Amino acid sequence: MMLNIQELPAPLASREKHDFFHPSPCVLTGGLWMMTFHRIQNADCYGGCEAVFSVDEGRTWSAPRKVEALRTLAVRKNLMLGIADVRPFSSQDGEKALLIGCDTIYTLLGNASWDKDAPEPPPLRYGSYYTVFDVKRRVFGPRRMLRNPALPPEKLWRVACAQATYAPDGDWILPAYFEYRANVEYEAGYFSPRFAVETVKVHLEGDTLIPVAWGTQLVYENMRGFLEPSLIRGTRDYLLTIRAEDGCAYVARSMDGLQWPQPVPWRFDDGALLETDSTQQHWMMVGGRLHLVYTRKCAESANAMRYRSILFVAEVDDAQETPVLKRNTEQELCPRRQRNGVDGLLGNFHVANLADGTALVGDAYGFYKVENDDIVERYNDVVLKRVSLK
């Protein structure tokens, strides 16, 4: 069965120079919709988290509101601590939303990992920063940090670009990735930690997350390892999809959302691999049918960075032990767009599954014209799609 894909009015106006990035919808009680986002500038430098709200199912939106709890902080001269890759998750009753992202060090030029002249930051205690939004009072709670206490505090541990789900008792299960090995070279002259993935069950007390249980550590000894996992409680059990850097995406299933086997590459039901390139995937549940949203290599996307010019969706067959994508259900969720001959790049997106059996998907086309390694022209289009069964 095919999907009906409706583009809603843009919650943020198209703009130049300062791009809206990571538009992430969340639906709360009383018909309140929230979308969080960052403004990106320079080289991979995210501003503090902001939010817009709608009370008429996305027809109109409020002016942007800064989330002060997730603002950028000065570390020392020319070094800043930003909170990037924020995603919002509704509580099961819809009365609260958890906004959680990762800490990132920036210089005036952008992400410090890309700035070879960046000064060495002082010792920092890394983790995932979050705030809780209270729907009744329309307020964000204080800035708090969550991390795995079993890891050294100087090691990165992140819930970032994620998709969370619920345990049967209503607690959240969050997917995280963390620094597993010291720096590895992943591009000429640039280094990054190698990451592994785990899940953690957390209980919300007031505006504080209390870790209850930690899951299996999933390791992959390739490039930067496993990154940016997303989790859902599917029709049978829990499913995890994971970004990797070997041309594949990975999937695993679990009875309890905590204990996991080693993930395997995503395939279609004809046996073909899902050819992708270091980009996140997310889960969509529409009309009781499980779907995956992803980017992949095709004729139209082959020349785009990491094949990010089209966002696809396909139904998942999870009746067998290893889930597969149903080839004949694949559709273009966000089709290719061009501006002045430049492909709009997609892939930093979010999915919110609604109680009525529909889903929301937020993404942003980024049009970047590059000359001599410099961006000479940039433009940004935010899109919000509502997906239902035909």
Tab-separated table of C-alpha atoms in Angstrom:
chain	number	residue	atom	x	y	z
A	1	MET	CA	0.000	0.000	0.000
A	2	MET	CA	1.412	3.382	-1.025
A	3	LEU	CA	1.645	6.505	1.106
A	4	ASN	CA	-0.059	9.853	0.733
A	5	ILE	CA	2.626	12.535	1.225
A	6	GLN	CA	1.345	16.060	1.880
A	7	GLU	CA	3.650	19.074	2.132
A	8	LEU	CA	2.458	21.455	4.828
A	9	PRO	CA	3.120	25.217	4.898
A	10	ALA	CA	6.760	25.892	5.725
A	11	PRO	CA	7.116	26.559	9.466
A	12	LEU	CA	10.208	28.712	8.758
A	13	ALA	CA	10.722	31.026	5.803
A	14	SER	CA	13.416	30.213	3.249
A	15	ARG	CA	16.545	32.257	3.855
A	16	GLU	CA	20.121	32.923	2.855
A	17	LYS	CA	23.403	33.051	4.820
A	18	HIS	CA	22.081	31.684	8.134
A	19	ASP	CA	20.391	28.357	7.462
A	20	PHE	CA	17.656	26.653	9.441
A	21	PHE	CA	18.912	23.138	10.128
A	22	HIS	CA	17.629	19.968	11.826
A	23	PRO	CA	13.907	20.937	11.716
A	24	SER	CA	12.400	18.392	14.112
A	25	PRO	CA	8.641	18.074	14.767
A	26	CYS	CA	6.985	16.842	17.949
A	27	VAL	CA	3.247	16.544	18.730
A	28	LEU	CA	2.009	17.114	22.274
A	29	THR	CA	-1.291	17.038	24.138
A	30	GLY	CA	-4.049	19.537	23.356
A	31	GLY	CA	-3.150	19.692	19.668
A	32	LEU	CA	0.123	21.543	20.287
A	33	TRP	CA	2.829	20.997	17.678
A	34	MET	CA	6.441	21.956	18.325
A	35	MET	CA	9.329	22.112	15.891
A	36	THR	CA	12.884	22.626	17.090
A	37	PHE	CA	15.767	23.758	14.888
A	38	HIS	CA	19.225	25.295	14.821
A	39	ARG	CA	20.687	28.065	12.693
A	40	ILE	CA	23.901	26.893	11.028
A	41	GLN	CA	26.682	29.180	9.868
A	42	ASN	CA	30.330	28.953	8.908
A	43	ALA	CA	31.763	25.417	8.909
A	44	ASP	CA	29.325	23.079	10.659
A	45	CYS	CA	28.617	25.559	13.468
A	46	TYR	CA	25.176	25.253	15.062
A	47	GLY	CA	23.552	28.023	17.020
A	48	GLY	CA	21.537	27.332	20.143
A	49	CYS	CA	18.290	25.392	19.871
A	50	GLU	CA	15.121	27.332	18.976
A	51	ALA	CA	11.467	26.292	18.735
A	52	VAL	CA	8.288	27.268	16.910
A	53	PHE	CA	4.744	26.204	17.830
A	54	SER	CA	1.465	25.553	16.028
A	55	VAL	CA	-2.056	25.009	17.397
A	56	ASP	CA	-3.751	24.423	14.010
A	57	GLU	CA	-1.905	21.315	12.758
A	58	GLY	CA	0.858	23.201	11.033
A	59	ARG	CA	-1.152	25.734	9.048
A	60	THR	CA	0.397	28.631	10.983
A	61	TRP	CA	3.401	28.849	13.313
A	62	SER	CA	4.623	31.134	16.080
A	63	ALA	CA	7.740	33.253	15.837
A	64	PRO	CA	10.957	31.402	16.786
A	65	ARG	CA	11.626	31.135	20.525
A	66	LYS	CA	15.128	30.518	21.864
A	67	VAL	CA	15.496	27.550	24.192
A	68	GLU	CA	17.682	29.237	26.789
A	69	ALA	CA	18.561	25.970	28.538
A	70	LEU	CA	20.349	24.786	25.376
A	71	ARG	CA	22.121	28.028	24.487
A	72	THR	CA	25.788	28.210	23.459
A	73	LEU	CA	28.230	28.965	26.291
A	74	ALA	CA	31.721	30.492	26.246
A	75	VAL	CA	34.456	28.054	27.330
A	76	ARG	CA	37.410	30.404	26.936
A	77	LYS	CA	38.479	33.027	24.399
A	78	ASN	CA	37.486	31.927	20.885
A	79	LEU	CA	36.083	28.610	22.139
A	80	MET	CA	32.390	27.886	22.689
A	81	LEU	CA	30.363	24.925	23.939
A	82	GLY	CA	27.301	24.448	21.731
A	83	ILE	CA	24.446	21.958	21.927
A	84	ALA	CA	23.908	20.444	18.482
A	85	ASP	CA	21.699	17.779	16.870
A	86	VAL	CA	18.775	18.387	19.247
A	87	ARG	CA	15.663	16.233	18.848
A	88	PRO	CA	12.332	16.564	20.740
A	89	PHE	CA	10.416	13.547	22.080
A	90	SER	CA	6.898	13.633	23.495
A	91	SER	CA	6.174	11.790	26.722
A	92	GLN	CA	3.630	9.009	26.331
A	93	ASP	CA	0.831	11.205	27.744
A	94	GLY	CA	1.939	14.164	25.608
A	95	GLU	CA	2.175	16.527	28.579
A	96	LYS	CA	5.959	16.952	28.399
A	97	ALA	CA	8.651	16.952	25.739
A	98	LEU	CA	12.277	15.962	26.161
A	99	LEU	CA	14.713	18.020	24.056
A	100	ILE	CA	18.142	16.373	23.985
A	101	GLY	CA	21.324	16.867	21.943
A	102	CYS	CA	25.099	16.624	22.094
A	103	ASP	CA	27.774	19.037	23.246
A	104	THR	CA	30.179	20.285	20.569
A	105	ILE	CA	33.183	22.582	20.792
A	106	TYR	CA	33.232	25.483	18.311
A	107	THR	CA	35.763	28.104	17.294
A	108	LEU	CA	34.893	31.327	15.485
A	109	LEU	CA	35.275	29.396	12.215
A	110	GLY	CA	32.992	26.517	13.173
A	111	ASN	CA	33.361	23.018	14.542
A	112	ALA	CA	36.714	22.768	16.311
A	113	SER	CA	37.365	19.307	14.853
A	114	TRP	CA	37.511	20.921	11.405
A	115	ASP	CA	39.640	23.876	12.515
A	116	LYS	CA	43.273	22.753	12.581
A	117	ASP	CA	44.301	26.005	14.274
A	118	ALA	CA	41.772	25.603	17.092
A	119	PRO	CA	43.209	26.079	20.602
A	120	GLU	CA	43.140	23.061	22.890
A	121	PRO	CA	39.958	23.168	25.022
A	122	PRO	CA	40.228	22.889	28.793
A	123	PRO	CA	39.246	19.549	30.372
A	124	LEU	CA	35.520	19.105	29.922
A	125	ARG	CA	32.954	16.669	31.263
A	126	TYR	CA	31.129	15.504	28.163
A	127	GLY	CA	27.555	14.241	27.934
A	128	SER	CA	24.180	14.884	26.344
A	129	TYR	CA	22.455	18.059	27.420
A	130	TYR	CA	18.695	18.232	27.705
A	131	THR	CA	15.726	20.241	28.888
A	132	VAL	CA	12.105	19.262	29.524
A	133	PHE	CA	9.211	21.315	28.129
A	134	ASP	CA	6.028	21.450	30.224
A	135	VAL	CA	2.957	21.796	27.983
A	136	LYS	CA	0.578	23.174	30.620
A	137	ARG	CA	2.945	25.937	31.729
A	138	ARG	CA	4.548	26.393	28.273
A	139	VAL	CA	8.016	26.573	29.857
A	140	PHE	CA	11.354	24.833	29.337
A	141	GLY	CA	13.082	23.411	32.393
A	142	PRO	CA	16.726	23.934	33.390
A	143	ARG	CA	19.750	22.702	31.485
A	144	ARG	CA	20.755	19.216	32.602
A	145	MET	CA	23.282	16.601	31.466
A	146	LEU	CA	22.904	12.867	30.946
A	147	ARG	CA	25.833	10.494	30.469
A	148	ASN	CA	26.913	6.927	31.123
A	149	PRO	CA	28.648	6.990	34.523
A	150	ALA	CA	30.682	3.901	33.553
A	151	LEU	CA	32.574	5.925	30.919
A	152	PRO	CA	35.433	8.337	31.691
A	153	PRO	CA	34.021	11.888	31.797
A	154	GLU	CA	36.408	13.135	29.078
A	155	LYS	CA	34.931	10.629	26.573
A	156	LEU	CA	32.105	11.714	24.285
A	157	TRP	CA	28.699	10.159	24.991
A	158	ARG	CA	25.790	11.379	22.874
A	159	VAL	CA	22.068	11.154	22.300
A	160	ALA	CA	22.098	13.086	19.032
A	161	CYS	CA	20.080	13.062	15.788
A	162	ALA	CA	18.194	10.290	17.566
A	163	GLN	CA	14.733	8.769	17.635
A	164	ALA	CA	13.569	7.438	20.980
A	165	THR	CA	10.746	5.124	22.011
A	166	TYR	CA	8.874	3.964	25.110
A	167	ALA	CA	9.195	0.977	27.386
A	168	PRO	CA	5.906	-0.734	28.376
A	169	ASP	CA	5.897	1.173	31.680
A	170	GLY	CA	6.070	4.547	29.883
A	171	ASP	CA	9.758	5.248	30.503
A	172	TRP	CA	11.840	6.367	27.542
A	173	ILE	CA	14.479	4.184	25.926
A	174	LEU	CA	17.122	6.418	24.344
A	175	PRO	CA	19.683	5.337	21.732
A	176	ALA	CA	23.187	6.750	22.255
A	177	TYR	CA	26.608	6.576	20.663
A	178	PHE	CA	29.877	7.043	22.497
A	179	GLU	CA	33.639	7.302	22.066
A	180	TYR	CA	34.916	3.739	21.926
A	181	ARG	CA	38.451	4.197	20.643
A	182	ALA	CA	40.952	7.070	20.386
A	183	ASN	CA	41.079	9.249	17.306
A	184	VAL	CA	41.050	7.597	13.889
A	185	GLU	CA	41.759	9.329	10.586
A	186	TYR	CA	38.536	9.442	8.596
A	187	GLU	CA	39.487	12.066	6.003
A	188	ALA	CA	42.901	13.269	4.893
A	189	GLY	CA	44.392	14.999	7.911
A	190	TYR	CA	41.181	14.942	9.974
A	191	PHE	CA	40.624	12.742	12.998
A	192	SER	CA	37.606	11.609	14.992
A	193	PRO	CA	36.879	9.098	17.722
A	194	ARG	CA	35.573	5.708	16.694
A	195	PHE	CA	32.073	5.357	18.123
A	196	ALA	CA	29.947	2.496	19.431
A	197	VAL	CA	26.210	2.371	20.158
A	198	GLU	CA	24.123	1.503	23.215
A	199	THR	CA	20.603	2.100	24.527
A	200	VAL	CA	19.595	3.390	27.948
A	201	LYS	CA	16.272	3.269	29.755
A	202	VAL	CA	15.473	6.482	31.644
A	203	HIS	CA	12.710	7.518	34.027
A	204	LEU	CA	11.546	11.141	34.162
A	205	GLU	CA	11.191	12.592	37.653
A	206	GLY	CA	10.065	16.198	37.424
A	207	ASP	CA	12.483	17.673	34.911
A	208	THR	CA	15.313	15.190	35.539
A	209	LEU	CA	16.128	11.956	33.715
A	210	ILE	CA	17.039	9.050	36.010
A	211	PRO	CA	18.924	6.223	34.230
A	212	VAL	CA	17.370	2.851	35.042
A	213	ALA	CA	19.260	0.372	32.831
A	214	TRP	CA	22.007	0.297	30.203
A	215	GLY	CA	22.065	-1.969	27.157
A	216	THR	CA	24.563	-3.900	25.043
A	217	GLN	CA	27.525	-2.002	23.600
A	218	LEU	CA	27.528	-2.456	19.816
A	219	VAL	CA	30.983	-2.026	18.255
A	220	TYR	CA	32.052	-1.793	14.611
A	221	GLU	CA	35.775	-1.567	13.818
A	222	ASN	CA	35.496	0.525	10.647
A	223	MET	CA	36.160	4.245	10.095
A	224	ARG	CA	34.170	6.144	12.752
A	225	GLY	CA	32.259	2.996	13.724
A	226	PHE	CA	28.517	3.162	14.519
A	227	LEU	CA	26.838	6.569	14.892
A	228	GLU	CA	23.433	8.268	15.289
A	229	PRO	CA	21.206	5.286	16.125
A	230	SER	CA	17.407	5.511	16.018
A	231	LEU	CA	15.024	3.269	17.931
A	232	ILE	CA	11.378	2.226	17.669
A	233	ARG	CA	9.069	-0.243	19.341
A	234	GLY	CA	7.750	-2.012	16.260
A	235	THR	CA	4.908	-4.412	15.613
A	236	ARG	CA	6.783	-7.335	17.243
A	237	ASP	CA	9.681	-5.975	19.287
A	238	TYR	CA	12.286	-3.199	19.317
A	239	LEU	CA	14.281	-2.228	16.236
A	240	LEU	CA	17.456	-0.161	15.965
A	241	THR	CA	18.792	1.449	12.789
A	242	ILE	CA	22.342	2.821	12.735
A	243	ARG	CA	24.450	5.118	10.567
A	244	ALA	CA	27.830	3.758	9.456
A	245	GLU	CA	30.597	4.744	7.042
A	246	ASP	CA	31.157	1.661	4.889
A	247	GLY	CA	28.433	2.392	2.316
A	248	CYS	CA	25.774	0.586	4.370
A	249	ALA	CA	23.235	1.259	7.099
A	250	TYR	CA	22.684	-1.295	9.864
A	251	VAL	CA	19.707	-2.825	11.674
A	252	ALA	CA	19.217	-4.952	14.806
A	253	ARG	CA	16.222	-6.212	16.779
A	254	SER	CA	15.690	-6.779	20.496
A	255	MET	CA	12.966	-8.152	22.741
A	256	ASP	CA	13.490	-5.543	25.465
A	257	GLY	CA	15.202	-2.604	23.721
A	258	LEU	CA	18.371	-3.074	25.783
A	259	GLN	CA	19.992	-6.387	24.845
A	260	TRP	CA	21.039	-6.438	21.191
A	261	PRO	CA	22.744	-8.837	18.767
A	262	GLN	CA	25.397	-7.512	16.381
A	263	PRO	CA	23.664	-5.343	13.739
A	264	VAL	CA	23.601	-6.410	10.078
A	265	PRO	CA	23.462	-4.293	6.891
A	266	TRP	CA	20.049	-3.179	5.652
A	267	ARG	CA	18.837	-4.992	2.524
A	268	PHE	CA	15.827	-4.904	0.248
A	269	ASP	CA	13.587	-7.960	-0.060
A	270	ASP	CA	15.300	-8.808	-3.373
A	271	GLY	CA	18.600	-9.223	-1.488
A	272	ALA	CA	20.230	-5.980	-2.658
A	273	LEU	CA	22.082	-3.853	-0.126
A	274	LEU	CA	20.792	-0.410	0.780
A	275	GLU	CA	23.644	1.661	-0.670
A	276	THR	CA	23.955	4.804	1.427
A	277	ASP	CA	26.790	6.964	2.752
A	278	SER	CA	27.230	8.078	6.361
A	279	THR	CA	23.709	9.420	6.853
A	280	GLN	CA	21.115	8.777	9.558
A	281	GLN	CA	17.885	6.844	9.056
A	282	HIS	CA	14.652	7.115	11.040
A	283	TRP	CA	11.536	5.028	11.659
A	284	MET	CA	8.018	5.897	10.554
A	285	MET	CA	4.822	4.177	11.660
A	286	VAL	CA	1.863	4.949	9.360
A	287	GLY	CA	-1.474	3.179	9.625
A	288	GLY	CA	0.104	0.494	11.797
A	289	ARG	CA	2.706	-0.264	9.113
A	290	LEU	CA	6.408	0.183	9.889
A	291	HIS	CA	8.547	2.189	7.446
A	292	LEU	CA	12.151	3.376	7.210
A	293	VAL	CA	13.173	6.829	5.950
A	294	TYR	CA	16.657	7.007	4.416
A	295	THR	CA	18.917	8.312	1.654
A	296	ARG	CA	20.545	6.042	-0.923
A	297	LYS	CA	22.590	5.963	-4.090
A	298	CYS	CA	20.640	6.315	-7.338
A	299	ALA	CA	21.102	8.037	-10.694
A	300	GLU	CA	19.740	11.359	-9.404
A	301	SER	CA	21.704	11.350	-6.141
A	302	ALA	CA	25.024	9.863	-7.285
A	303	ASN	CA	26.744	13.255	-7.606
A	304	ALA	CA	25.325	14.763	-4.414
A	305	MET	CA	27.322	14.770	-1.175
A	306	ARG	CA	26.682	11.395	0.525
A	307	TYR	CA	23.761	10.809	-1.905
A	308	ARG	CA	21.714	13.331	0.068
A	309	SER	CA	19.578	14.835	-2.699
A	310	ILE	CA	16.501	12.596	-2.166
A	311	LEU	CA	14.828	11.332	1.000
A	312	PHE	CA	13.225	7.921	0.423
A	313	VAL	CA	10.706	5.902	2.423
A	314	ALA	CA	9.878	2.195	2.174
A	315	GLU	CA	7.797	-0.229	4.206
A	316	VAL	CA	9.702	-2.622	6.456
A	317	ASP	CA	9.009	-6.352	6.449
A	318	ASP	CA	9.845	-7.286	10.031
A	319	ALA	CA	8.033	-10.633	10.060
A	320	GLN	CA	11.296	-12.453	9.437
A	321	GLU	CA	14.293	-12.552	11.778
A	322	THR	CA	16.240	-9.937	9.811
A	323	PRO	CA	14.041	-6.980	8.762
A	324	VAL	CA	14.170	-5.987	5.077
A	325	LEU	CA	12.814	-3.127	2.977
A	326	LYS	CA	9.985	-3.868	0.560
A	327	ARG	CA	11.369	-2.683	-2.768
A	328	ASN	CA	7.990	-2.160	-4.454
A	329	THR	CA	6.817	0.201	-1.674
A	330	GLU	CA	9.671	2.701	-2.014
A	331	GLN	CA	8.631	6.330	-2.631
A	332	GLU	CA	10.366	9.682	-2.737
A	333	LEU	CA	9.412	11.423	0.490
A	334	CYS	CA	11.407	14.576	-0.290
A	335	PRO	CA	12.255	14.619	-4.019
A	336	ARG	CA	15.306	16.201	-5.588
A	337	ARG	CA	15.244	20.011	-5.813
A	338	GLN	CA	17.706	22.281	-7.584
A	339	ARG	CA	18.430	25.998	-7.357
A	340	ASN	CA	20.720	27.666	-9.876
A	341	GLY	CA	21.923	24.234	-10.941
A	342	VAL	CA	22.809	23.168	-7.373
A	343	ASP	CA	21.206	20.156	-5.662
A	344	GLY	CA	19.532	20.821	-2.334
A	345	LEU	CA	21.117	18.581	0.291
A	346	LEU	CA	18.898	16.633	2.691
A	347	GLY	CA	19.472	14.035	5.384
A	348	ASN	CA	19.484	15.784	8.782
A	349	PHE	CA	15.821	15.093	9.412
A	350	HIS	CA	13.380	13.907	12.061
A	351	VAL	CA	10.213	11.803	12.156
A	352	ALA	CA	7.351	12.156	14.646
A	353	ASN	CA	4.785	9.321	14.704
A	354	LEU	CA	1.294	10.554	15.608
A	355	ALA	CA	-1.420	8.759	17.584
A	356	ASP	CA	-3.857	9.008	14.651
A	357	GLY	CA	-1.669	6.756	12.485
A	358	THR	CA	-0.050	9.537	10.469
A	359	ALA	CA	3.499	10.854	10.736
A	360	LEU	CA	5.373	14.145	10.386
A	361	VAL	CA	8.783	14.497	8.737
A	362	GLY	CA	10.890	17.648	8.951
A	363	ASP	CA	13.961	18.299	6.799
A	364	ALA	CA	15.698	21.227	5.121
A	365	TYR	CA	17.122	21.529	1.623
A	366	GLY	CA	20.502	23.246	1.784
A	367	PHE	CA	21.692	24.733	-1.512
A	368	TYR	CA	25.440	25.475	-1.400
A	369	LYS	CA	27.341	26.792	-4.398
A	370	VAL	CA	31.052	26.147	-3.844
A	371	GLU	CA	34.024	27.740	-5.592
A	372	ASN	CA	37.617	26.945	-4.578
A	373	ASP	CA	36.400	25.202	-1.419
A	374	ASP	CA	34.471	28.317	-0.338
A	375	ILE	CA	30.682	28.633	-0.164
A	376	VAL	CA	29.896	31.614	-2.408
A	377	GLU	CA	26.123	31.220	-2.443
A	378	ARG	CA	23.768	29.520	-0.006
A	379	TYR	CA	20.025	29.120	0.327
A	380	ASN	CA	17.788	27.093	2.600
A	381	ASP	CA	14.274	25.602	2.289
A	382	VAL	CA	12.592	24.007	5.327
A	383	VAL	CA	9.972	21.362	4.504
A	384	LEU	CA	7.409	19.623	6.697
A	385	LYS	CA	5.575	16.571	5.331
A	386	ARG	CA	2.535	14.781	6.748
A	387	VAL	CA	2.321	11.148	5.711
A	388	SER	CA	-0.733	8.893	5.752
A	389	LEU	CA	-1.970	5.750	4.025
A	390	LYS	CA	-3.815	6.275	0.741
